[in-house]
JSON list of C-alpha atoms and ligand atoms in Angstrom, two decimals:
[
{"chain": "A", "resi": 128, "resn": "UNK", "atom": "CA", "xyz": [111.81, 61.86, 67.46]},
{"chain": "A", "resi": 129, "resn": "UNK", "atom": "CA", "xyz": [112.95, 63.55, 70.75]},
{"chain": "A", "resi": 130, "resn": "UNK", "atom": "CA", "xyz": [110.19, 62.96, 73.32]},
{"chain": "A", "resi": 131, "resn": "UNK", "atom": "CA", "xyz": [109.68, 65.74, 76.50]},
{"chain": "A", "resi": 132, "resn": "UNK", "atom": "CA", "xyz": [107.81, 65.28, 79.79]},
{"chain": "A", "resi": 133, "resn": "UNK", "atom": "CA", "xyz": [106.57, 67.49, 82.62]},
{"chain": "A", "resi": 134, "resn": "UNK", "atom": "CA", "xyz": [104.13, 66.82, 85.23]},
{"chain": "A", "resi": 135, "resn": "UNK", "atom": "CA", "xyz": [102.12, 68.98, 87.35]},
{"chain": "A", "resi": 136, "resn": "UNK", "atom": "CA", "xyz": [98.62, 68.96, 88.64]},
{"chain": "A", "resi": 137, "resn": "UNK", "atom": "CA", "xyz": [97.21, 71.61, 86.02]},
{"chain": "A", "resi": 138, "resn": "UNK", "atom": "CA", "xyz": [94.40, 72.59, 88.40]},
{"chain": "A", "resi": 139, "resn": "UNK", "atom": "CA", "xyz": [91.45, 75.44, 87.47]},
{"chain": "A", "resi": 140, "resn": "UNK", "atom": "CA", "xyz": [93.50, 75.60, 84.20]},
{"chain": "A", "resi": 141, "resn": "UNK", "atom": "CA", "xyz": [95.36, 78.89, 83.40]},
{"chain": "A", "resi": 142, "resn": "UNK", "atom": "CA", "xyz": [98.11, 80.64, 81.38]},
{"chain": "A", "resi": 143, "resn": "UNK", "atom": "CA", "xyz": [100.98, 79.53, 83.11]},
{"chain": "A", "resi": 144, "resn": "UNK", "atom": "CA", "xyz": [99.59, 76.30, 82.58]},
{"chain": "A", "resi": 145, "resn": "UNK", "atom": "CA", "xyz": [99.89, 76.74, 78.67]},
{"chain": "A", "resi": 146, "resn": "UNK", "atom": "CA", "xyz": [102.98, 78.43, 78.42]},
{"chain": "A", "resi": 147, "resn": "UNK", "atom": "CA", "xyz": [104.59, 76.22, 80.04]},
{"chain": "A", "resi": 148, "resn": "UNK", "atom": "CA", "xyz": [103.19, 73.70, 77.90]},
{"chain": "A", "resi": 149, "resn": "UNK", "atom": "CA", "xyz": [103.96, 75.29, 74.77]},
{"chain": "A", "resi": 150, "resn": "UNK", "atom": "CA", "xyz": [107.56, 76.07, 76.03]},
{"chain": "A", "resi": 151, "resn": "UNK", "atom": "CA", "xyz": [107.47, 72.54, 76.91]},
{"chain": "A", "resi": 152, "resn": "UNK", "atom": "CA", "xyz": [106.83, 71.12, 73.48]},
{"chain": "A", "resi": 153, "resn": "UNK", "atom": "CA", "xyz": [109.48, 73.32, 71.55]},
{"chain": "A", "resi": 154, "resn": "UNK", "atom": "CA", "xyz": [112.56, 71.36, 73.31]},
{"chain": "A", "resi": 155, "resn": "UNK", "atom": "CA", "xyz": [111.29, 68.09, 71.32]},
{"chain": "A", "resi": 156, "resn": "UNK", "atom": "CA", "xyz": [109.11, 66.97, 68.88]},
{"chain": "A", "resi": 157, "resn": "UNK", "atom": "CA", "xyz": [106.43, 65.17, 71.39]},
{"chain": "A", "resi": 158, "resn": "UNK", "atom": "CA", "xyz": [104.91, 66.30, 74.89]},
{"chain": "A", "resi": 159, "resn": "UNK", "atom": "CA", "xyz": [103.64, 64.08, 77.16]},
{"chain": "A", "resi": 160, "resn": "UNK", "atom": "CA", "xyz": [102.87, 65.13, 80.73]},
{"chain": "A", "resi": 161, "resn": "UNK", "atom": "CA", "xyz": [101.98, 63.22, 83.49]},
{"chain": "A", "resi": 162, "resn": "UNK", "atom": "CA", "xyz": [98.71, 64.19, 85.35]},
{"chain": "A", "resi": 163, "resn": "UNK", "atom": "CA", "xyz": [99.04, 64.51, 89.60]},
{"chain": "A", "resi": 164, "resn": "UNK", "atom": "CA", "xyz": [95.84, 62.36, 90.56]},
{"chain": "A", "resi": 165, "resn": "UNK", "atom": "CA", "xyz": [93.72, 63.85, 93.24]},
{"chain": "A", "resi": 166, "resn": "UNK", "atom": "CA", "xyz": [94.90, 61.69, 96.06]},
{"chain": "A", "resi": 167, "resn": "UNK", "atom": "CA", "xyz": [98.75, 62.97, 95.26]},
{"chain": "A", "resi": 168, "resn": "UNK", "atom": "CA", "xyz": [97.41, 66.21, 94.98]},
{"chain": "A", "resi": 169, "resn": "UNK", "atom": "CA", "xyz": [96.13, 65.67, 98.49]},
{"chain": "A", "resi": 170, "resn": "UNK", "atom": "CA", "xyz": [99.27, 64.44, 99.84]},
{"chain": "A", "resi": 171, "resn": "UNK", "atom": "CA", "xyz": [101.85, 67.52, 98.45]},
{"chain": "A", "resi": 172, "resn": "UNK", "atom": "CA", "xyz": [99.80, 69.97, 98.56]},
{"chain": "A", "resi": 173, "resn": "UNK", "atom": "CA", "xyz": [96.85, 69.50, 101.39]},
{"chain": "A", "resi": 174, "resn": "UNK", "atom": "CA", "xyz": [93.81, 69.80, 99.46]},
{"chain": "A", "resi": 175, "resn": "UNK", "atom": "CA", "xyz": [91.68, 68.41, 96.76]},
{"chain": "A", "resi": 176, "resn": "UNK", "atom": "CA", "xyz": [91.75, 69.74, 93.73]},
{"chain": "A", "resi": 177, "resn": "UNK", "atom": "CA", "xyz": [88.50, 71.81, 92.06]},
{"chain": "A", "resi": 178, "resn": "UNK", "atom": "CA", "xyz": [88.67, 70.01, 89.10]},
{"chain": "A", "resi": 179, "resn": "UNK", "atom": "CA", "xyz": [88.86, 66.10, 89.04]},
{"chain": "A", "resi": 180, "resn": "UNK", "atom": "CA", "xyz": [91.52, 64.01, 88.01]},
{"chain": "A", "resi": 181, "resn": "UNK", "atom": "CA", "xyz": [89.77, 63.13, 85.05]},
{"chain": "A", "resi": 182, "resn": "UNK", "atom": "CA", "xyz": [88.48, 66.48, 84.07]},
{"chain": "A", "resi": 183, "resn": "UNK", "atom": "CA", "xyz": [92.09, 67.91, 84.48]},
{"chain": "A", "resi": 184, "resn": "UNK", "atom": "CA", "xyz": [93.13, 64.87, 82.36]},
{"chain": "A", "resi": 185, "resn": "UNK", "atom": "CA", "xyz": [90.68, 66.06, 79.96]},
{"chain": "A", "resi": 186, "resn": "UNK", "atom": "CA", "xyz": [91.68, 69.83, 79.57]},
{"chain": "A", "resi": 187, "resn": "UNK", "atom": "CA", "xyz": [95.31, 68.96, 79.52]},
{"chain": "A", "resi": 188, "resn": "UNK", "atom": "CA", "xyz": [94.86, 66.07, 76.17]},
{"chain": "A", "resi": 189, "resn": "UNK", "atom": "CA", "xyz": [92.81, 68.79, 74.45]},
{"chain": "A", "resi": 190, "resn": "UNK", "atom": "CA", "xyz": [95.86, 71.24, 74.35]},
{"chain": "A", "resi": 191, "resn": "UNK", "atom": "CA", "xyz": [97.24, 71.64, 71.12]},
{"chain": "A", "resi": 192, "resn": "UNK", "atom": "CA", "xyz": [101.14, 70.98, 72.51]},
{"chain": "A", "resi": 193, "resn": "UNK", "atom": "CA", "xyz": [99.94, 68.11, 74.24]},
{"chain": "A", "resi": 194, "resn": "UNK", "atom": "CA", "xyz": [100.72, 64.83, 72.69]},
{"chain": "A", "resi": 195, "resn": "UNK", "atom": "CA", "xyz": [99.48, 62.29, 75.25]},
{"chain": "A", "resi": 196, "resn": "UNK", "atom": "CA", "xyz": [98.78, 62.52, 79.00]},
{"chain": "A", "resi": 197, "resn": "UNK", "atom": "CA", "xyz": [98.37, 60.18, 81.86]},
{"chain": "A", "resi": 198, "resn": "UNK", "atom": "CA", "xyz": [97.86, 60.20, 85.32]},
{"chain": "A", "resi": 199, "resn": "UNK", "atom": "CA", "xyz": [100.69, 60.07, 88.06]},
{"chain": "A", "resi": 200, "resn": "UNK", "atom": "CA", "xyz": [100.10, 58.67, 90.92]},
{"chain": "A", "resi": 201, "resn": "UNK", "atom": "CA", "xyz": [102.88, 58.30, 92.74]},
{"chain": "A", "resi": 202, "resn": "UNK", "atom": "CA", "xyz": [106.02, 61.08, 93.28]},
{"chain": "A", "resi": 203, "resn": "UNK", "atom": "CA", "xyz": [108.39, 58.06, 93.78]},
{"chain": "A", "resi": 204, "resn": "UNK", "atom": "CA", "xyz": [107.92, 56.67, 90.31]},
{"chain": "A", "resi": 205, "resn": "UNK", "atom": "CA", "xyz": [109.70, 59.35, 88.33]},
{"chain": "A", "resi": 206, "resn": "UNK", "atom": "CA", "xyz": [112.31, 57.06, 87.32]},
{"chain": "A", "resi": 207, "resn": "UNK", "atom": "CA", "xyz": [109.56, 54.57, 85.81]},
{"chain": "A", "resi": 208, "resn": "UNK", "atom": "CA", "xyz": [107.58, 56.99, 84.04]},
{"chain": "A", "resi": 209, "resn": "UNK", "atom": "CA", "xyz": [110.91, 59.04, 82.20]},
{"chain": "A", "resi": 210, "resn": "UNK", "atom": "CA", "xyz": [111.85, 54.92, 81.24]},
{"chain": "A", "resi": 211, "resn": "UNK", "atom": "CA", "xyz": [107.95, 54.13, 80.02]},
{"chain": "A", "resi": 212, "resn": "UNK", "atom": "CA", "xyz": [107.57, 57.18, 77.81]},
{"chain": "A", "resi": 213, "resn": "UNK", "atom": "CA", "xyz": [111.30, 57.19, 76.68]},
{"chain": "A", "resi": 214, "resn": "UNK", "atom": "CA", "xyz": [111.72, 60.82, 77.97]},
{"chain": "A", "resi": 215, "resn": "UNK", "atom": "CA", "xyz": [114.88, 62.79, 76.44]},
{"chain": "A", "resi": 216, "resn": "UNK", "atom": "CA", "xyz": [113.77, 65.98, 78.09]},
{"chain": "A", "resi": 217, "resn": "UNK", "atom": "CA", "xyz": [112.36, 66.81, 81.72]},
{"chain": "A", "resi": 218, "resn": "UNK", "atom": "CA", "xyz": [110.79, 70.13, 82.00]},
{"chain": "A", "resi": 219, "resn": "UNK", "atom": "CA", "xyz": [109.84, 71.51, 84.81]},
{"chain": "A", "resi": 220, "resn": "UNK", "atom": "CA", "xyz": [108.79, 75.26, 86.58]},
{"chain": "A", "resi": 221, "resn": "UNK", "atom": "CA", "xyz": [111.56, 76.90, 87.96]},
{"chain": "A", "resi": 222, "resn": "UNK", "atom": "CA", "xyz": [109.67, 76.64, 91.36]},
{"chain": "A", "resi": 223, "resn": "UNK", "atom": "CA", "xyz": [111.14, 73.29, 91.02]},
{"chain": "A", "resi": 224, "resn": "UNK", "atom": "CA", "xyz": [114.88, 74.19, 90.03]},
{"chain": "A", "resi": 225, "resn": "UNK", "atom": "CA", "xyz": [117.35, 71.70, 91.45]},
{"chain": "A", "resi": 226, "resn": "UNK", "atom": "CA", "xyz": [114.72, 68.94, 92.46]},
{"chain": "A", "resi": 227, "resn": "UNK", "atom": "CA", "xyz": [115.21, 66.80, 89.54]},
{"chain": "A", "resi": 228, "resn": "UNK", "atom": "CA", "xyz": [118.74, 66.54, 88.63]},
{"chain": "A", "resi": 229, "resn": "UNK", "atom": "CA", "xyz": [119.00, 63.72, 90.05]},
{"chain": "A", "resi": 230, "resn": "UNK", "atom": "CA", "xyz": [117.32, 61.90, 86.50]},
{"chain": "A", "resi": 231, "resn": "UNK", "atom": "CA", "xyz": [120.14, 63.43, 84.48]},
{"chain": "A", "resi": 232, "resn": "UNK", "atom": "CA", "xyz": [121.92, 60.47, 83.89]},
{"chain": "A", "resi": 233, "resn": "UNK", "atom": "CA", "xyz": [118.47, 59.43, 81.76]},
{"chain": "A", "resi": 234, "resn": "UNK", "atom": "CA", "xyz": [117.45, 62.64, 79.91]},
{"chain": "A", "resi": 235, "resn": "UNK", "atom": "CA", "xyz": [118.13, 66.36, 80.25]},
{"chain": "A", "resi": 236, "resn": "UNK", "atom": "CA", "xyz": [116.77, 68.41, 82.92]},
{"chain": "A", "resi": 237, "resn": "UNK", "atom": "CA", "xyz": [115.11, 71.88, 81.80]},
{"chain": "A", "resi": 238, "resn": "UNK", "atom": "CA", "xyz": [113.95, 74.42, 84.65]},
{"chain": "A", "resi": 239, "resn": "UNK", "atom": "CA", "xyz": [111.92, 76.94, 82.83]},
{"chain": "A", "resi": 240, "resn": "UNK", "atom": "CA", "xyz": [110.78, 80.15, 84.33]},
{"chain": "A", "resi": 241, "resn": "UNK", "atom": "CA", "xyz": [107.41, 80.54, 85.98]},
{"chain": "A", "resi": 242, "resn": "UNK", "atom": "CA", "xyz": [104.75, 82.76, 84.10]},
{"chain": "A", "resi": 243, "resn": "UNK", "atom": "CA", "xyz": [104.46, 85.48, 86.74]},
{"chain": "A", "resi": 244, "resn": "UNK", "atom": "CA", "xyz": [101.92, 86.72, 89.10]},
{"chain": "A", "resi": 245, "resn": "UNK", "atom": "CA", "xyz": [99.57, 83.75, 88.74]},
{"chain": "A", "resi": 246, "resn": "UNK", "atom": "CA", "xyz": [99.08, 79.98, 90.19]},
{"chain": "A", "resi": 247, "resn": "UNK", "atom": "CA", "xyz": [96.01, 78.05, 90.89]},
{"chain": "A", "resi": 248, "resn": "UNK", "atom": "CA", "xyz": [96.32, 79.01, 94.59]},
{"chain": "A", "resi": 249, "resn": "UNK", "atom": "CA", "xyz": [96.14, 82.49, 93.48]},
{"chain": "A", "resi": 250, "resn": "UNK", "atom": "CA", "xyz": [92.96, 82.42, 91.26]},
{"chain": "A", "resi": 251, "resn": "UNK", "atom": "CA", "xyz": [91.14, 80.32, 93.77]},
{"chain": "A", "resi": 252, "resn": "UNK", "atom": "CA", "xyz": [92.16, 83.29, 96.46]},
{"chain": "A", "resi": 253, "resn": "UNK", "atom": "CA", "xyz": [90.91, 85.82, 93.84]},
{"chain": "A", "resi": 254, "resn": "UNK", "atom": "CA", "xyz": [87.56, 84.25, 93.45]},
{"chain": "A", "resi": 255, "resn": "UNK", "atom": "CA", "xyz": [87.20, 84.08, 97.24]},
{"chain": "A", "resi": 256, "resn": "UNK", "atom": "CA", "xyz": [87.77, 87.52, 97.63]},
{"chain": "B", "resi": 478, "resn": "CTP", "atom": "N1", "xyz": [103.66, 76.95, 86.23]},
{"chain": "B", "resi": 478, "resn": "CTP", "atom": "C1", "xyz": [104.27, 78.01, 85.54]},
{"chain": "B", "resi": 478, "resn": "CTP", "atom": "N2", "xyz": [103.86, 79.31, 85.77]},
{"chain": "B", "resi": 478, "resn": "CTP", "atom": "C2", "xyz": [102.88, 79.56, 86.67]},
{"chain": "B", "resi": 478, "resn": "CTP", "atom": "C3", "xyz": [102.25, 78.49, 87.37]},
{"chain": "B", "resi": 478, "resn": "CTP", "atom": "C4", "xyz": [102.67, 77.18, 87.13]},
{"chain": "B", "resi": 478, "resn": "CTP", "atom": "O1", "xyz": [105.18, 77.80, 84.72]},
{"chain": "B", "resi": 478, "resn": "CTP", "atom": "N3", "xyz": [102.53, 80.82, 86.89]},
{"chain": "B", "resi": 478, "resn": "CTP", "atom": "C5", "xyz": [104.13, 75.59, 85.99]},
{"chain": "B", "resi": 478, "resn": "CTP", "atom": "C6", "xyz": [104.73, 74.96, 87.24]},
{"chain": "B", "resi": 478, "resn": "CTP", "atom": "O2", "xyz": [106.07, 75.39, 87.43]},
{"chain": "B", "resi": 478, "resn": "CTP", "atom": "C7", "xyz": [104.63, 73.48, 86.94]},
{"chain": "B", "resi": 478, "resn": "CTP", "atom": "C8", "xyz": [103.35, 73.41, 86.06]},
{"chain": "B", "resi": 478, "resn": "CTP", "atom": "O3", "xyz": [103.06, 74.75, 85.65]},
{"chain": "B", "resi": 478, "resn": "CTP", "atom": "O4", "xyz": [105.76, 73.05, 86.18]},
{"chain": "B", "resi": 478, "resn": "CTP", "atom": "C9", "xyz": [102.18, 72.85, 86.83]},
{"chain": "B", "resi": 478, "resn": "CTP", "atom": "O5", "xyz": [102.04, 73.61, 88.03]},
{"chain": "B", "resi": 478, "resn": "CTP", "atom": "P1", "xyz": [100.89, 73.41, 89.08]},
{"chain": "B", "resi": 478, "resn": "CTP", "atom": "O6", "xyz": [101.47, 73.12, 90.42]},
{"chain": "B", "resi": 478, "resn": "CTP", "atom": "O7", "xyz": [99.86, 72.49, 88.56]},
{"chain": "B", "resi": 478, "resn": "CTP", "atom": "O8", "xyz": [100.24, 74.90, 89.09]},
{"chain": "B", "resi": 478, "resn": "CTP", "atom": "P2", "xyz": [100.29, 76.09, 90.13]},
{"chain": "B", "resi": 478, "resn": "CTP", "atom": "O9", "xyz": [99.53, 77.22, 89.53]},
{"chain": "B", "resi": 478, "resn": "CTP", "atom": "O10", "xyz": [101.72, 76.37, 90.55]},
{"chain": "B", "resi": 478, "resn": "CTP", "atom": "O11", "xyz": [99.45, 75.47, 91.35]},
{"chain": "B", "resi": 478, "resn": "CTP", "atom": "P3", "xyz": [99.39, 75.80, 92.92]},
{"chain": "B", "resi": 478, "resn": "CTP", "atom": "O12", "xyz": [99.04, 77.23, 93.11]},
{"chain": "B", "resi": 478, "resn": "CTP", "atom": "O13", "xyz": [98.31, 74.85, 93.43]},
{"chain": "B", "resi": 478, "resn": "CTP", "atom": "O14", "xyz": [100.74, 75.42, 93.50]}
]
């Protein structure tokens, strides 16, 4: 049973979300993904997100590549959550290439490419107008 992990904060849920989760769950057998909580959220990327932690928690467990979810709280405990889920495989957005090779000695780093032309920064702006 090979076991792969990503994390992200999976805010106003959209496509690149899924892809990424279903390109996610074909390098193993089981995805879990860790969850940003809303205060991390706050501190990376400067805002709250729309959707709660828990809602976001919610959308994420109902996708069918999903496996099990929880919620990260901290960007320092990396090394603790690959350990507590026995992680083989990291995947992450190529936005992200390079960040995490530093956990290779504990499971293999993937960068996979980002769905173009959309983020939830973008659809908020597009909503906006
Ligand atoms: N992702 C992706 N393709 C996109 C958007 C996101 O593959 N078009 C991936 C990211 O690389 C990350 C995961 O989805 O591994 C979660 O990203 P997240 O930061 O939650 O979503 P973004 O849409 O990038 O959010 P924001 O605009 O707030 O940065």
């Amino acid at each position: 049973m090979k076991t792969v992990i990503t994390f992200g904060t999976f805010d106003v849920f959209h496509v690149g979300h899924l892809r990424i989760l279903q390109r996610a769950r074909a390098f193993g057998d089981r995805l879990v993904v860790g969850v940003s909580t809303d205060q991390l959220n706050y501190e990376k990327k400067g805002r709250f997100p729309v959707y709660t932690q828990n809602e976001r928690l919610e959308i994420v467990s109902s996708i069918k590549w999903v496996d099990a979810v929880f919620l990260e709280d901290s960007l320092e405990k990396k090394r603790e959550y690959l350990a507590a889920y026995g992680a083989d495989v990291l995947v992450m957005g190529s936005d992200w290439a390079g960040i995490f090779d530093m956990f290779s000695d504990s499971c293999n780093i993937v960068y996979v490419d980002r769905t173009p032309s959309i983020s939830t920064t973008e659809v908020i702006e597009k909503i906006r107008g």
